[in-house]
Coordinates of C-alpha atoms in Angstrom, one line a residue:
Chain G
X1 CA -18.0 139.1 -126.6
X2 CA -17.1 137.2 -123.5
X3 CA -19.4 134.6 -124.3
X4 CA -18.2 134.0 -127.6
X5 CA -15.0 133.1 -126.7
X6 CA -16.3 130.7 -123.7
X7 CA -18.5 129.4 -126.7
X8 CA -15.7 129.1 -129.5
X9 CA -13.0 126.9 -126.8
X10 CA -15.7 125.3 -125.4
X11 CA -16.6 123.8 -128.8
X12 CA -12.7 123.1 -129.7
X13 CA -13.0 120.8 -126.4
X14 CA -16.0 119.3 -127.0
X15 CA -15.0 117.9 -130.8
X16 CA -11.9 117.3 -130.5
X17 CA -12.2 115.4 -127.0
X18 CA -15.2 113.8 -128.5
X19 CA -13.2 112.9 -131.2
X20 CA -10.4 111.5 -128.8
X21 CA -12.8 109.2 -127.8
X22 CA -12.0 106.8 -130.4
X23 CA -8.9 107.6 -131.3
X24 CA -6.9 107.1 -128.1
X25 CA -5.5 104.1 -127.0
X26 CA -6.5 103.0 -123.8
X27 CA -10.0 102.7 -122.1
X28 CA -9.4 105.2 -119.1
X29 CA -8.4 107.9 -121.6
X30 CA -11.5 107.7 -123.7
X31 CA -13.1 107.7 -120.6
X32 CA -11.6 111.4 -119.4
X33 CA -12.2 112.6 -122.7
X34 CA -15.8 111.6 -123.2
X35 CA -16.1 113.5 -119.6
X36 CA -14.4 116.5 -121.0
X37 CA -16.6 116.8 -124.0
X38 CA -19.5 116.4 -121.3
X39 CA -18.5 119.2 -119.5
X40 CA -17.8 121.5 -122.4
X41 CA -21.6 120.4 -123.8
X42 CA -22.6 121.3 -120.0
X43 CA -20.9 124.7 -120.3
X44 CA -22.5 125.3 -123.6
X45 CA -25.7 124.7 -121.7
X46 CA -25.0 127.2 -118.9
X47 CA -24.3 129.8 -122.0
X48 CA -27.7 128.8 -123.5
X49 CA -29.0 130.5 -120.1
X50 CA -30.6 126.6 -119.0
X51 CA -28.7 126.9 -115.8
X52 CA -30.2 123.9 -114.2
X53 CA -30.0 121.2 -117.0
X54 CA -26.3 122.4 -117.5
X55 CA -25.2 122.4 -114.2
X56 CA -27.2 118.5 -114.0
X57 CA -25.6 117.8 -117.1
X58 CA -21.5 118.5 -115.9
X59 CA -22.4 116.6 -112.2
X60 CA -23.7 113.7 -114.0
X61 CA -21.4 113.0 -116.5
X62 CA -18.7 113.5 -114.6
X63 CA -19.6 111.0 -112.1
X64 CA -20.7 109.0 -114.7
X65 CA -17.5 108.6 -115.9
X66 CA -15.7 108.5 -112.8
X67 CA -18.3 104.9 -112.6
X68 CA -17.5 103.9 -115.7
X69 CA -13.8 103.9 -115.1
X70 CA -14.2 101.9 -112.0
X71 CA -16.2 99.4 -114.3
X72 CA -13.5 98.8 -116.9
X73 CA -10.8 98.5 -114.2
X74 CA -13.2 95.2 -112.9
X75 CA -14.4 94.0 -116.2
X76 CA -11.4 94.2 -118.5
X77 CA -8.9 92.8 -116.1
X78 CA -6.2 95.3 -116.6
X79 CA -4.7 98.6 -115.5
X80 CA -7.0 100.5 -118.9
X81 CA -4.6 103.7 -118.7
X82 CA -1.5 101.6 -119.9
X83 CA -3.2 99.0 -122.0
X84 CA -3.3 99.7 -125.9
X85 CA -6.5 98.9 -128.0
X86 CA -7.9 99.3 -130.9
X87 CA -10.9 97.6 -132.0
X88 CA -12.8 98.7 -134.7
X89 CA -14.9 96.9 -137.7
X90 CA -16.3 98.5 -140.8
X91 CA -13.9 101.0 -139.5
X92 CA -14.3 103.2 -143.6
X93 CA -18.2 102.3 -144.2
X94 CA -18.7 103.8 -140.7
X95 CA -16.5 106.9 -141.1
X96 CA -18.5 107.5 -144.5
X97 CA -21.6 107.2 -142.9
X98 CA -20.9 109.2 -139.9
X99 CA -19.8 111.7 -142.8
X100 CA -23.0 111.9 -144.5
X101 CA -24.7 112.4 -141.1
X102 CA -22.8 115.2 -140.7
X103 CA -22.9 116.7 -144.2
X104 CA -26.7 116.2 -144.1
X105 CA -27.1 118.0 -140.9
X106 CA -24.7 120.4 -141.4
X107 CA -26.9 121.3 -144.5
X108 CA -29.7 121.5 -142.6
X109 CA -28.5 123.7 -140.0
X110 CA -26.9 126.3 -142.5
X111 CA -29.7 126.3 -145.5
X112 CA -32.4 125.8 -143.6
X113 CA -34.1 129.7 -143.0
X114 CA -35.1 129.2 -139.5
X115 CA -37.6 131.3 -137.6
X116 CA -37.6 134.0 -135.5
X117 CA -37.7 134.0 -131.9
X118 CA -40.7 133.7 -130.6
X119 CA -41.8 134.4 -126.8
X120 CA -39.2 136.2 -124.3
X121 CA -37.3 133.8 -121.5
X122 CA -38.3 133.9 -117.7
X123 CA -36.0 136.1 -116.1
X124 CA -35.4 132.9 -113.9
X125 CA -35.4 129.4 -116.4
X126 CA -34.5 127.1 -112.9
X127 CA -37.8 129.0 -111.4
X128 CA -39.8 128.4 -114.2
X129 CA -38.6 124.8 -115.1
X130 CA -39.3 123.8 -111.2
X131 CA -43.2 125.3 -111.8
X132 CA -43.1 123.8 -114.8
X133 CA -42.2 120.6 -114.0
X134 CA -44.2 120.8 -110.7
X135 CA -47.7 122.3 -112.6
X136 CA -47.9 121.9 -116.2
X137 CA -46.2 119.9 -117.1
X138 CA -46.1 117.3 -114.2
X139 CA -47.3 114.2 -116.0
X140 CA -44.1 114.3 -117.5
X141 CA -42.2 113.3 -113.8
X142 CA -44.7 111.3 -113.2
X143 CA -43.9 109.2 -116.4
X144 CA -40.2 109.3 -115.3
X145 CA -40.2 108.4 -112.2
X146 CA -41.6 104.7 -112.5
X147 CA -39.5 104.6 -115.2
X148 CA -36.5 105.5 -113.3
X149 CA -37.5 103.3 -110.2
X150 CA -37.9 99.7 -113.0
X151 CA -34.7 100.9 -114.3
X152 CA -33.2 100.5 -110.9
X153 CA -34.7 97.0 -110.7
X154 CA -34.3 95.7 -114.1
X155 CA -30.9 96.6 -114.0
X156 CA -30.2 94.7 -110.6
X157 CA -32.0 91.8 -111.9
X158 CA -30.3 91.7 -115.1
X159 CA -26.9 92.1 -113.8
X160 CA -27.2 90.0 -110.4
X161 CA -25.4 86.5 -110.0
X162 CA -27.9 84.5 -108.4
X163 CA -31.4 85.6 -108.5
X164 CA -34.5 83.6 -106.7
X165 CA -35.3 83.0 -110.2
X166 CA -32.4 80.4 -110.2
X167 CA -32.8 78.9 -107.0
X168 CA -36.8 78.1 -107.3
X169 CA -37.3 77.9 -111.2
X170 CA -39.2 80.8 -113.5
X171 CA -42.5 80.0 -111.4
X172 CA -41.1 80.6 -108.3
X173 CA -42.6 77.0 -107.2
X174 CA -39.6 74.7 -107.1
X175 CA -37.5 73.4 -104.4
X176 CA -35.1 75.7 -102.7
X177 CA -31.0 74.9 -104.3
X178 CA -28.9 77.0 -102.1
X179 CA -25.4 74.9 -102.7
X180 CA -24.5 77.1 -104.7
X181 CA -25.2 80.3 -102.6
X182 CA -22.1 81.8 -100.5
X183 CA -24.9 82.1 -97.8
X184 CA -28.5 80.9 -97.2
X185 CA -30.4 84.1 -97.1
X186 CA -33.7 84.4 -97.5
X187 CA -36.3 83.9 -95.3
X188 CA -36.1 80.6 -94.8
X189 CA -37.5 78.9 -97.8
Chain D
X1 CA -23.2 132.0 -130.8
X2 CA -26.1 131.6 -133.1
X3 CA -28.4 129.2 -133.7
X4 CA -26.2 127.8 -136.5
X5 CA -22.8 127.2 -135.1
X6 CA -25.0 125.6 -132.5
X7 CA -26.3 123.4 -134.3
X8 CA -23.7 122.8 -136.4
X9 CA -21.5 121.7 -133.0
X10 CA -24.6 119.4 -132.2
X11 CA -23.4 117.7 -135.8
X12 CA -20.5 117.5 -135.2
X13 CA -20.9 115.3 -131.9
X14 CA -23.7 113.4 -132.8
X15 CA -21.6 112.1 -136.0
X16 CA -18.9 111.9 -133.9
X17 CA -20.9 109.7 -131.8
X18 CA -22.8 107.8 -134.5
X19 CA -19.1 106.5 -135.9
X20 CA -18.0 105.4 -132.7
X21 CA -21.5 103.1 -132.0
X22 CA -20.7 101.3 -135.9
X23 CA -17.4 100.9 -135.8
X24 CA -16.2 99.8 -132.3
X25 CA -16.3 96.6 -130.8
X26 CA -16.5 96.7 -127.0
X27 CA -19.3 97.1 -125.5
X28 CA -18.8 99.9 -123.4
X29 CA -17.2 101.7 -126.6
X30 CA -20.3 101.2 -128.7
X31 CA -22.4 103.1 -125.2
X32 CA -19.9 105.6 -125.6
X33 CA -20.6 106.1 -129.5
X34 CA -24.2 106.5 -128.4
X35 CA -24.0 108.9 -124.8
X36 CA -22.0 111.1 -127.8
X37 CA -24.5 111.3 -129.6
X38 CA -26.9 111.6 -127.1
X39 CA -24.8 114.5 -125.7
X40 CA -25.2 116.1 -129.7
X41 CA -28.8 115.8 -128.7
X42 CA -29.0 118.1 -125.5
X43 CA -27.0 120.8 -127.1
X44 CA -29.2 120.4 -130.5
X45 CA -32.1 120.7 -128.2
X46 CA -31.0 123.8 -125.8
X47 CA -29.8 125.6 -128.8
X48 CA -33.3 125.5 -130.2
X49 CA -34.9 126.0 -126.4
X50 CA -32.4 129.5 -126.5
X51 CA -33.0 130.9 -130.3
X52 CA -36.3 129.5 -131.0
X53 CA -39.3 129.3 -128.3
X54 CA -37.8 130.2 -124.7
X55 CA -40.7 128.4 -122.9
X56 CA -40.3 126.3 -120.2
X57 CA -42.0 123.4 -121.6
X58 CA -38.9 123.0 -124.1
X59 CA -36.6 123.0 -120.6
X60 CA -38.7 119.6 -119.4
X61 CA -38.2 118.3 -123.0
X62 CA -34.4 118.7 -121.9
X63 CA -34.7 117.1 -118.7
X64 CA -36.5 113.9 -120.6
X65 CA -33.6 113.7 -122.6
X66 CA -31.2 113.7 -120.1
X67 CA -33.3 110.8 -118.4
X68 CA -33.6 108.5 -121.4
X69 CA -29.2 109.0 -121.2
X70 CA -29.5 107.9 -117.8
X71 CA -31.7 104.9 -118.7
X72 CA -29.5 104.2 -121.7
X73 CA -25.8 103.8 -118.9
X74 CA -27.7 101.9 -116.3
X75 CA -29.6 99.2 -118.5
X76 CA -26.4 99.1 -120.6
X77 CA -23.9 98.6 -117.7
X78 CA -26.1 95.8 -116.4
X79 CA -26.4 94.2 -120.0
X80 CA -22.8 94.2 -120.4
X81 CA -22.7 92.8 -116.4
X82 CA -25.0 90.0 -117.8
X83 CA -22.5 89.2 -120.8
X84 CA -19.6 89.0 -118.9
X85 CA -20.7 86.9 -116.5
X86 CA -22.2 84.5 -119.0
X87 CA -19.8 84.0 -121.7
X88 CA -16.7 86.3 -120.6
X89 CA -17.6 89.0 -124.1
X90 CA -16.7 92.2 -124.1
X91 CA -17.1 92.6 -127.4
X92 CA -20.2 93.1 -129.5
X93 CA -18.8 90.4 -132.0
X94 CA -19.2 87.8 -128.7
X95 CA -23.0 88.7 -128.1
X96 CA -24.7 87.2 -131.1
X97 CA -27.0 84.8 -128.9
X98 CA -30.0 86.4 -131.2
X99 CA -28.4 86.4 -134.0
X100 CA -27.8 82.1 -134.0

């Protein structure tokens, strides 16, 4: 009973806040609406007995939305909470596409005769996840880890203002031009 | 709380995200739409896991989805920074370099 009440409350929060992201007229409000929607989904993942994943979703999304808010203040050059905005194109087609997708998915969810549950969950799902990641599913960890490192490197390379490729050319063999650098830096090239 | 209700909610979140990803013009808002779609995926995967096959390997799949979401956000922010730096653009319509 308690679980059902929490589930339905979180369902309403997740959907209303998710829709609010594209309805409210400021980016700051949209960011916090999305954060709330994610927290609601995180709580539902907790209700589905995936303690670790649920907590990760909540923590990660709250931090991510905080970063996003800072990002918007940085780049939009305005106080995003005070700036009304509506920047959409093809609204009608987008609404139609989204409606068709929802109806198709909902029909699938309701009409497919889902099988009954196979197997029983372990008593401590977090421990089971840890043992899977460090045991039989270690390949997943060994693949995700380099992907994360590559993401960090790629993010910095894409976003950095003036890298060694700008100074030394694509093959890194050009003459160093430090004229546009605020500080010379480097290792004496 | 049944598998059907969880999947319905996931479908709703996915569709709202799809609407945003298609219709929004600001790059960051498009990213928010993508996030919402992945949000629905996380919930659907969690529902399938609990109601159909509560084996630890399903949780590992969820971790992969979350990792994909992190990568999307990090690279998305970096690309938006580059766009802004390069031609003061924060709208998708202003970033038509590859179509020219």
